[in-house]
């Protein structure tokens, strides 16, 4: 499936705040999410495969790809559309070899060395974390903030022109436009959707904020 | 590669007692081991892939297959010959689909329900654990003993005729013959090799004990 990382919704089965994970994925995809990630940190592979299969089945008719966090084996077993890899997961070149040319592969990049190490053609997008303070993850470093994010993205794009960059951590409808204006091609969100009483409305609001910032950026060019 | 599970040596990088794991695998294969398993419980995938790659490269020229414990992704990334799966790992039918018809896939079976659930054609051998007391694993249940093992194997073969069965836990050169006489097609060993000052000699002694028991069994028929 084609990659559009503009509104990227991560779903963690341990952090759905009462929402059923597959229903959450479906609601997000129907409300403007362009990419869904299953971020399953429970550790057991059989339930992870089962959930990834159910999400893939729910999302395929909607044309929204499902990526699996960390685990290439779970993605392959479930027939998901790709993976998102951290720096400690399988290296992207090996993952590309196993998943094939049509899979979507993203990687978290934290340092200039990570950017330099991105293997040509293996990665379809890069993710920059720690933008704002977040409840979903323990980040030891202070948040980048918007100026820090802008510099990080500019440095990344200077090295890898054309590589889409998504930003993550503490993003919601209120700051998503700022993140796009800082140079991100997409916003990745977890709590802003999962914690919402109406996740579909939360995704729609983020979608609207992103679209508005993208249009402004087009108008300014 | 062809499966011969008669002398099956498991190598755990955390339990090599000072031996270098790749050298240990090579010495075992050169001294009569017919199958090697990398049992890497360290948890990090990159070092696991690296070690599995090094072992595969060392063993391929010797014609001895390398199986990876638990992780189908590590086996695929390293180009290993197959996997050994526990009951909580990826289900064998899915692993077979991902690894292809030529891969060797083994599974640990503990109960009659596990045996009944073995998917046709997916598994090349079954492993029965808990034979004797072992230092390599915390087994909550009391050891099967030789009589218990014989009954377990007979029950397994009654349901799945022709499926090779290997036994594991506390096996060494001193009791390997008894294990074969109890009906096992092979003995799986960890400490008996890794803890030996001369692992090659330990494997050769196990090989000899297994061969002797197999010959006796042939003579008795």
Short mmCIF file of C-alpha atoms in Angstrom, two decimals:
data_model
loop_
_atom_site.label_atom_id
_atom_site.label_comp_id
_atom_site.label_asym_id
_atom_site.label_seq_id
_atom_site.Cartn_x
_atom_site.Cartn_y
_atom_site.Cartn_z
CA UNK A 1 0.00 0.00 0.00
CA UNK A 2 1.07 3.57 -0.63
CA UNK A 3 2.70 5.40 2.26
CA UNK A 4 1.04 8.56 3.53
CA UNK A 5 2.42 9.27 7.00
CA UNK A 6 0.53 12.53 7.54
CA UNK A 7 -1.78 11.28 10.30
CA UNK A 8 -0.17 8.25 11.90
CA UNK A 9 -2.07 6.63 14.77
CA UNK A 10 -0.27 4.21 17.10
CA UNK A 11 -2.32 1.70 19.03
CA UNK A 12 -0.90 0.07 22.17
CA UNK A 13 -3.19 -2.68 23.51
CA UNK A 14 -1.99 -1.83 27.03
CA UNK A 15 -2.92 1.85 26.59
CA UNK A 16 -6.32 1.96 24.96
CA UNK A 17 -8.13 3.40 27.99
CA UNK A 18 -11.06 1.04 27.63
CA UNK A 19 -11.35 1.14 23.83
CA UNK A 20 -11.14 -2.18 21.99
CA UNK A 21 -7.92 -2.05 19.91
CA UNK A 22 -9.34 -3.26 16.57
CA UNK A 23 -12.36 -0.95 16.86
CA UNK A 24 -9.94 1.88 17.71
CA UNK A 25 -7.89 1.17 14.57
CA UNK A 26 -11.01 1.03 12.40
CA UNK A 27 -12.41 4.26 13.86
CA UNK A 28 -9.08 6.02 13.32
CA UNK A 29 -8.84 4.87 9.70
CA UNK A 30 -12.43 5.94 9.01
CA UNK A 31 -11.78 9.39 10.51
CA UNK A 32 -8.69 10.46 8.59
CA UNK A 33 -5.75 8.39 9.86
CA UNK A 34 -3.47 7.50 6.94
CA UNK A 35 -1.29 4.96 8.72
CA UNK A 36 -1.82 2.74 11.77
CA UNK A 37 0.82 1.12 13.93
CA UNK A 38 0.29 -1.75 16.32
CA UNK A 39 2.65 -1.06 19.18
CA UNK A 40 2.35 -4.23 21.21
CA UNK A 41 4.77 -4.35 24.13
CA UNK A 42 3.02 -7.23 25.93
CA UNK A 43 5.81 -9.58 24.92
CA UNK A 44 3.87 -12.71 23.94
CA UNK A 45 3.99 -13.44 20.23
CA UNK A 46 0.77 -15.43 19.77
CA UNK A 47 -1.59 -12.70 21.05
CA UNK A 48 0.46 -10.14 19.08
CA UNK A 49 0.02 -12.09 15.84
CA UNK A 50 -3.67 -12.55 16.54
CA UNK A 51 -4.19 -8.82 17.14
CA UNK A 52 -2.10 -7.85 14.11
CA UNK A 53 -4.13 -10.22 11.93
CA UNK A 54 -7.42 -8.75 13.18
CA UNK A 55 -6.17 -5.19 12.59
CA UNK A 56 -4.89 -6.02 9.10
CA UNK A 57 -8.26 -7.54 8.21
CA UNK A 58 -10.09 -4.48 9.56
CA UNK A 59 -7.86 -1.93 7.81
CA UNK A 60 -7.25 -3.53 4.41
CA UNK A 61 -10.76 -2.71 3.07
CA UNK A 62 -10.22 0.90 4.17
CA UNK A 63 -6.93 1.15 2.26
CA UNK A 64 -4.98 2.14 5.37
CA UNK A 65 -1.72 0.22 5.97
CA UNK A 66 -0.93 -1.48 9.26
CA UNK A 67 2.65 -1.43 10.50
CA UNK A 68 3.86 -3.58 13.39
CA UNK A 69 6.22 -2.07 15.93
CA UNK A 70 9.54 -3.87 16.50
CA UNK A 71 8.63 -7.38 15.35
CA UNK A 72 9.27 -8.44 11.75
CA UNK A 73 8.09 -11.97 12.59
CA UNK A 74 4.71 -10.71 13.82
CA UNK A 75 4.32 -8.52 10.71
CA UNK A 76 5.11 -11.45 8.40
CA UNK A 77 2.90 -13.89 10.28
CA UNK A 78 -0.02 -11.46 10.23
CA UNK A 79 0.45 -10.29 6.65
CA UNK A 80 0.77 -6.69 7.86
CA UNK A 81 1.94 -3.95 5.49
CA UNK A 82 5.24 -3.29 7.21
CA UNK A 83 7.14 -2.55 10.38
CA UNK A 84 8.38 0.29 12.48
CA UNK A 85 11.84 -0.44 13.84
CA UNK A 86 13.67 1.05 16.79
CA UNK A 87 17.44 1.26 16.83
CA UNK A 88 17.63 -2.01 18.83
CA UNK A 89 15.31 -3.96 16.53
CA UNK A 90 16.28 -5.88 13.40
CA UNK A 91 18.37 -3.69 11.09
CA UNK A 92 16.30 -2.19 8.25
CA UNK A 93 18.34 -3.75 5.43
CA UNK A 94 17.68 -7.27 6.77
CA UNK A 95 14.04 -6.40 7.39
CA UNK A 96 13.73 -5.16 3.80
CA UNK A 97 15.22 -8.42 2.52
CA UNK A 98 12.71 -10.47 4.53
CA UNK A 99 9.65 -8.25 3.93
CA UNK A 100 10.20 -7.45 0.27
CA UNK A 101 10.21 -4.24 -1.77
CA UNK A 102 6.51 -3.45 -1.26
CA UNK A 103 6.59 -3.43 2.54
CA UNK A 104 6.59 -0.11 4.40
CA UNK A 105 9.56 0.18 6.76
CA UNK A 106 10.08 3.05 9.15
CA UNK A 107 12.81 3.63 11.67
CA UNK A 108 13.23 5.84 14.72
CA UNK A 109 16.28 8.08 14.38
CA UNK A 110 17.70 9.88 17.37
CA UNK A 111 21.19 10.99 16.39
CA UNK A 112 23.12 12.18 13.35
CA UNK A 113 24.85 8.79 13.38
CA UNK A 114 21.46 7.07 13.06
CA UNK A 115 20.63 9.24 10.06
CA UNK A 116 23.99 8.53 8.45
CA UNK A 117 23.47 4.81 9.01
CA UNK A 118 20.10 4.66 7.21
CA UNK A 119 20.72 2.08 4.47
CA UNK A 120 19.81 3.37 0.99
CA UNK A 121 16.34 2.26 -0.02
CA UNK A 122 15.64 0.21 3.11
CA UNK A 123 13.64 2.82 5.02
CA UNK A 124 10.47 4.55 3.77
CA UNK A 125 10.18 7.10 6.54
CA UNK A 126 12.06 8.24 9.62
CA UNK A 127 10.49 9.02 12.98
CA UNK A 128 11.79 11.69 15.32
CA UNK A 129 10.68 11.21 18.90
CA UNK A 130 10.68 13.29 22.05
CA UNK A 131 9.01 16.33 20.48
CA UNK A 132 6.92 17.24 23.51
CA UNK A 133 6.49 15.68 26.95
CA UNK A 134 4.48 12.48 26.68
CA UNK A 135 2.59 10.11 28.93
CA UNK A 136 3.02 7.10 26.61
CA UNK A 137 6.74 6.56 27.04
CA UNK A 138 9.51 7.27 29.51
CA UNK A 139 11.83 9.69 27.74
CA UNK A 140 14.96 10.40 29.76
CA UNK A 141 15.97 13.40 27.61
CA UNK A 142 14.19 16.77 27.76
CA UNK A 143 11.67 17.35 24.93
CA UNK A 144 13.01 18.78 21.66
CA UNK A 145 10.35 21.45 21.39
CA UNK A 146 9.32 22.98 18.08
CA UNK A 147 12.62 24.76 17.37
CA UNK A 148 14.61 21.64 18.23
CA UNK A 149 12.32 19.56 16.02
CA UNK A 150 12.74 21.99 13.11
CA UNK A 151 16.54 21.76 13.38
CA UNK A 152 16.45 17.94 13.70
CA UNK A 153 14.23 17.60 10.61
CA UNK A 154 16.31 20.09 8.60
CA UNK A 155 19.48 18.11 9.43
CA UNK A 156 17.77 14.86 8.47
CA UNK A 157 16.45 16.21 5.18
CA UNK A 158 19.87 17.71 4.37
CA UNK A 159 21.32 14.20 4.54
CA UNK A 160 18.37 12.25 3.12
CA UNK A 161 16.47 14.52 0.76
CA UNK A 162 12.94 13.34 0.13
CA UNK A 163 12.75 10.93 3.07
CA UNK A 164 9.44 11.56 4.85
CA UNK A 165 9.81 12.44 8.52
CA UNK A 166 7.14 11.92 11.16
CA UNK A 167 7.31 13.43 14.63
CA UNK A 168 6.12 11.74 17.81
CA UNK A 169 5.57 12.43 21.51
CA UNK A 170 2.93 14.61 23.08
CA UNK A 171 1.27 15.61 19.79
CA UNK A 172 -2.46 16.39 19.66
CA UNK A 173 -4.88 18.48 17.61
CA UNK A 174 -3.68 21.62 19.43
CA UNK A 175 -0.03 21.39 18.37
CA UNK A 176 -0.16 19.17 15.25
CA UNK A 177 -0.20 22.21 12.95
CA UNK A 178 2.96 23.58 14.62
CA UNK A 179 4.68 20.23 14.11
CA UNK A 180 3.87 20.26 10.38
CA UNK A 181 5.05 23.87 10.17
CA UNK A 182 8.33 22.77 11.81
CA UNK A 183 8.90 20.59 8.75
CA UNK A 184 7.37 17.23 9.64
CA UNK A 185 5.57 15.29 6.93
CA UNK A 186 3.33 13.70 9.48
CA UNK A 187 2.32 13.51 13.11
CA UNK A 188 2.30 10.29 15.08
CA UNK A 189 -0.10 10.12 18.00
CA UNK A 190 -1.03 7.64 20.72
CA UNK A 191 -2.64 9.11 23.83
CA UNK A 192 -4.34 11.98 21.97
CA UNK A 193 -6.52 9.37 20.28
CA UNK A 194 -6.66 6.49 22.77
CA UNK A 195 -7.41 8.70 25.79
CA UNK A 196 -10.17 10.58 23.98
CA UNK A 197 -13.76 9.74 24.89
CA UNK A 198 -14.46 9.97 21.14
CA UNK A 199 -11.32 8.73 19.33
CA UNK A 200 -12.88 9.26 15.89
CA UNK A 201 -13.48 12.94 16.67
CA UNK A 202 -9.92 13.25 18.02
CA UNK A 203 -8.47 11.83 14.79
CA UNK A 204 -10.70 14.09 12.69
CA UNK A 205 -9.49 17.15 14.63
CA UNK A 206 -5.83 16.16 14.13
CA UNK A 207 -6.52 15.48 10.44
CA UNK A 208 -8.02 18.97 10.11
CA UNK A 209 -5.08 20.65 11.88
CA UNK A 210 -2.57 18.82 9.67
CA UNK A 211 -4.46 19.61 6.47
CA UNK A 212 -4.69 23.29 7.40
CA UNK A 213 -0.94 23.52 8.09
CA UNK A 214 -0.12 21.70 4.85
CA UNK A 215 -2.37 24.07 2.86
CA UNK A 216 -0.78 27.13 4.50
CA UNK A 217 2.66 25.77 3.69
CA UNK A 218 1.62 25.28 0.05
CA UNK A 219 0.21 28.80 -0.07
CA UNK A 220 3.41 30.27 1.37
CA UNK A 221 5.61 28.65 -1.31
CA UNK B 1 19.58 -29.96 5.13
CA UNK B 2 18.56 -33.47 6.13
CA UNK B 3 17.35 -33.92 9.69
CA UNK B 4 19.22 -36.35 11.93
CA UNK B 5 18.29 -35.56 15.53
CA UNK B 6 20.32 -38.36 17.11
CA UNK B 7 22.92 -36.14 18.82
CA UNK B 8 21.43 -32.70 19.23
CA UNK B 9 23.61 -30.11 20.94
CA UNK B 10 22.03 -26.91 22.29
CA UNK B 11 24.25 -23.89 22.79
CA UNK B 12 23.18 -21.09 25.11
CA UNK B 13 25.54 -18.08 24.93
CA UNK B 14 24.81 -17.40 28.62
CA UNK B 15 25.77 -20.97 29.60
CA UNK B 16 28.96 -21.81 27.75
CA UNK B 17 31.15 -21.93 30.88
CA UNK B 18 33.95 -19.99 29.21
CA UNK B 19 33.78 -21.64 25.78
CA UNK B 20 33.27 -19.34 22.79
CA UNK B 21 29.82 -20.24 21.36
CA UNK B 22 30.79 -20.53 17.68
CA UNK B 23 33.87 -22.59 18.50
CA UNK B 24 31.67 -24.77 20.71
CA UNK B 25 29.22 -25.34 17.84
CA UNK B 26 32.04 -26.18 15.44
CA UNK B 27 33.71 -28.58 17.89
CA UNK B 28 30.38 -30.32 18.54
CA UNK B 29 29.67 -30.72 14.81
CA UNK B 30 33.16 -32.07 14.20
CA UNK B 31 32.80 -34.59 17.02
CA UNK B 32 29.54 -36.28 16.09
CA UNK B 33 26.72 -33.79 16.76
CA UNK B 34 24.08 -34.12 14.04
CA UNK B 35 22.06 -31.03 14.88
CA UNK B 36 22.89 -27.77 16.68
CA UNK B 37 20.50 -25.34 18.29
CA UNK B 38 21.23 -21.77 19.23
CA UNK B 39 19.25 -21.17 22.40
CA UNK B 40 19.72 -17.45 22.91
CA UNK B 41 17.68 -16.10 25.79
CA UNK B 42 19.56 -12.79 26.04
CA UNK B 43 16.59 -10.97 24.54
CA UNK B 44 18.33 -8.57 22.14
CA UNK B 45 17.73 -9.39 18.49
CA UNK B 46 20.82 -7.86 16.88
CA UNK B 47 23.39 -9.90 18.86
CA UNK B 48 21.18 -12.98 18.35
CA UNK B 49 21.18 -12.52 14.56
CA UNK B 50 24.93 -11.90 14.57
CA UNK B 51 25.60 -15.08 16.56
CA UNK B 52 23.16 -17.14 14.47
CA UNK B 53 24.88 -15.91 11.30
CA UNK B 54 28.32 -16.84 12.61
CA UNK B 55 27.12 -20.29 13.66
CA UNK B 56 25.38 -20.91 10.33
CA UNK B 57 28.58 -19.98 8.50
CA UNK B 58 30.65 -22.27 10.74
CA UNK B 59 28.28 -25.25 10.46
CA UNK B 60 27.23 -25.16 6.79
CA UNK B 61 30.58 -26.53 5.51
CA UNK B 62 30.26 -29.38 8.04
CA UNK B 63 26.77 -30.31 6.80
CA UNK B 64 25.25 -29.89 10.26
CA UNK B 65 22.03 -27.83 10.41
CA UNK B 66 21.60 -24.91 12.81
CA UNK B 67 18.20 -24.35 14.39
CA UNK B 68 17.29 -21.19 16.28
CA UNK B 69 15.31 -21.48 19.49
CA UNK B 70 12.02 -19.52 19.67
CA UNK B 71 12.69 -16.80 17.09
CA UNK B 72 11.58 -17.28 13.49
CA UNK B 73 12.77 -13.74 12.66
CA UNK B 74 16.30 -14.48 13.87
CA UNK B 75 16.38 -17.74 11.89
CA UNK B 76 15.24 -16.00 8.71
CA UNK B 77 17.60 -13.05 9.15
CA UNK B 78 20.56 -15.36 9.73
CA UNK B 79 19.68 -17.88 7.03
CA UNK B 80 19.60 -20.67 9.63
CA UNK B 81 18.24 -24.11 8.74
CA UNK B 82 15.19 -23.93 10.96
CA UNK B 83 13.69 -23.27 14.36
CA UNK B 84 12.80 -24.99 17.57
CA UNK B 85 9.52 -23.67 18.93
CA UNK B 86 8.08 -23.78 22.43
CA UNK B 87 4.35 -23.87 23.01
CA UNK B 88 4.33 -20.07 23.52
CA UNK B 89 6.30 -19.28 20.37
CA UNK B 90 4.91 -18.77 16.87
CA UNK B 91 2.61 -21.65 15.92
CA UNK B 92 4.37 -24.23 13.70
CA UNK B 93 1.96 -23.89 10.76
CA UNK B 94 2.67 -20.16 10.47
CA UNK B 95 6.40 -20.77 10.94
CA UNK B 96 6.29 -23.38 8.15
CA UNK B 97 4.57 -20.88 5.84
CA UNK B 98 7.26 -18.26 6.53
CA UNK B 99 10.29 -20.59 6.51
CA UNK B 100 9.32 -22.80 3.58
CA UNK B 101 9.14 -26.56 3.04
CA UNK B 102 12.87 -27.19 3.38
CA UNK B 103 13.28 -25.66 6.84
CA UNK B 104 13.58 -27.94 9.87
CA UNK B 105 10.93 -27.18 12.49
CA UNK B 106 10.80 -28.80 15.89
CA UNK B 107 8.40 -28.25 18.74
CA UNK B 108 8.41 -29.02 22.44
CA UNK B 109 5.40 -31.13 23.41
CA UNK B 110 4.40 -31.55 27.02
CA UNK B 111 0.86 -32.87 27.01
CA UNK B 112 -1.39 -35.15 24.98
CA UNK B 113 -3.20 -31.99 23.84
CA UNK B 114 0.09 -30.63 22.43
CA UNK B 115 0.60 -33.85 20.50
CA UNK B 116 -2.96 -33.79 19.16
CA UNK B 117 -2.47 -30.14 18.10
CA UNK B 118 0.66 -30.83 16.01
CA UNK B 119 -0.36 -29.56 12.56
CA UNK B 120 0.15 -32.17 9.81
CA UNK B 121 3.45 -31.65 8.03
CA UNK B 122 4.46 -28.53 9.95
CA UNK B 123 6.76 -30.19 12.48
CA UNK B 124 9.79 -32.35 11.66
CA UNK B 125 10.48 -33.58 15.18
CA UNK B 126 9.02 -33.31 18.65
CA UNK B 127 11.01 -32.71 21.82
CA UNK B 128 10.07 -34.18 25.18
CA UNK B 129 11.59 -32.31 28.10
CA UNK B 130 12.02 -32.92 31.79
CA UNK B 131 13.57 -36.36 31.39
CA UNK B 132 16.04 -36.03 34.27
CA UNK B 133 16.84 -33.21 36.69
CA UNK B 134 18.72 -30.44 34.90
CA UNK B 135 20.80 -27.40 35.74
CA UNK B 136 20.01 -25.59 32.47
CA UNK B 137 16.34 -24.85 33.10
CA UNK B 138 13.93 -24.42 35.98
CA UNK B 139 11.48 -27.29 35.63
CA UNK B 140 8.63 -27.06 38.12
CA UNK B 141 7.46 -30.64 37.50
CA UNK B 142 9.32 -33.70 38.80
CA UNK B 143 11.50 -35.44 36.17
CA UNK B 144 9.82 -38.03 33.94
CA UNK B 145 12.51 -40.65 34.47
CA UNK B 146 13.16 -43.42 31.98
CA UNK B 147 9.86 -45.23 32.46
CA UNK B 148 7.90 -41.98 32.20
CA UNK B 149 9.86 -41.07 29.09
CA UNK B 150 9.16 -44.45 27.49
CA UNK B 151 5.41 -44.04 28.10
CA UNK B 152 5.42 -40.44 26.82
CA UNK B 153 7.24 -41.43 23.63
CA UNK B 154 5.01 -44.46 23.06
CA UNK B 155 1.91 -42.24 23.40
CA UNK B 156 3.39 -39.70 21.00
CA UNK B 157 4.33 -42.31 18.40
CA UNK B 158 0.90 -43.92 18.69
CA UNK B 159 -0.62 -40.60 17.59
CA UNK B 160 2.08 -39.48 15.17
CA UNK B 161 3.75 -42.55 13.71
CA UNK B 162 7.14 -41.83 12.23
CA UNK B 163 7.62 -38.42 13.88
CA UNK B 164 11.14 -38.35 15.36
CA UNK B 165 11.23 -37.65 19.09
CA UNK B 166 14.17 -36.17 20.94
CA UNK B 167 14.47 -36.14 24.71
CA UNK B 168 15.99 -33.33 26.77
CA UNK B 169 17.01 -32.47 30.34
CA UNK B 170 19.88 -33.91 32.31
CA UNK B 171 21.15 -36.18 29.54
CA UNK B 172 24.86 -37.03 29.30
CA UNK B 173 27.07 -39.84 27.99
CA UNK B 174 26.20 -41.92 31.07
CA UNK B 175 22.44 -42.05 30.45
CA UNK B 176 22.14 -41.29 26.70
CA UNK B 177 21.96 -45.01 25.85
CA UNK B 178 19.09 -45.52 28.30
CA UNK B 179 17.22 -42.62 26.70
CA UNK B 180 17.56 -44.19 23.24
CA UNK B 181 16.47 -47.55 24.65
CA UNK B 182 13.40 -45.78 26.09
CA UNK B 183 12.39 -45.04 22.50
CA UNK B 184 13.92 -41.64 21.76
CA UNK B 185 15.33 -41.01 18.28
CA UNK B 186 17.81 -38.58 19.67
CA UNK B 187 19.25 -36.96 22.77
CA UNK B 188 19.41 -33.20 23.24
CA UNK B 189 22.16 -31.93 25.53
CA UNK B 190 23.33 -28.58 26.87
CA UNK B 191 25.36 -28.71 30.08
CA UNK B 192 26.89 -32.12 29.36
CA UNK B 193 28.77 -30.47 26.49
CA UNK B 194 29.14 -26.84 27.56
CA UNK B 195 30.30 -27.66 31.10
CA UNK B 196 32.89 -30.17 29.88
CA UNK B 197 36.53 -29.12 29.95
CA UNK B 198 36.79 -30.86 26.56
CA UNK B 199 33.42 -30.40 24.81
CA UNK B 200 34.57 -32.33 21.70
CA UNK B 201 35.35 -35.38 23.84
CA UNK B 202 31.99 -35.01 25.63
CA UNK B 203 30.12 -35.01 22.30
CA UNK B 204 32.14 -37.98 21.04
CA UNK B 205 31.24 -39.95 24.18
CA UNK B 206 27.53 -39.14 23.78
CA UNK B 207 27.75 -40.06 20.09
CA UNK B 208 29.29 -43.43 21.01
CA UNK B 209 26.64 -44.15 23.65
CA UNK B 210 23.83 -43.31 21.21
CA UNK B 211 25.34 -45.39 18.39
CA UNK B 212 25.79 -48.37 20.72
CA UNK B 213 22.16 -48.21 21.88
CA UNK B 214 20.89 -47.85 18.30
CA UNK B 215 22.94 -50.88 17.19
CA UNK B 216 21.65 -52.93 20.12
CA UNK B 217 18.10 -51.95 19.27
CA UNK B 218 18.67 -53.02 15.64
CA UNK B 219 20.15 -56.33 16.81
CA UNK B 220 17.19 -56.97 19.09
CA UNK B 221 14.66 -56.57 16.28
#
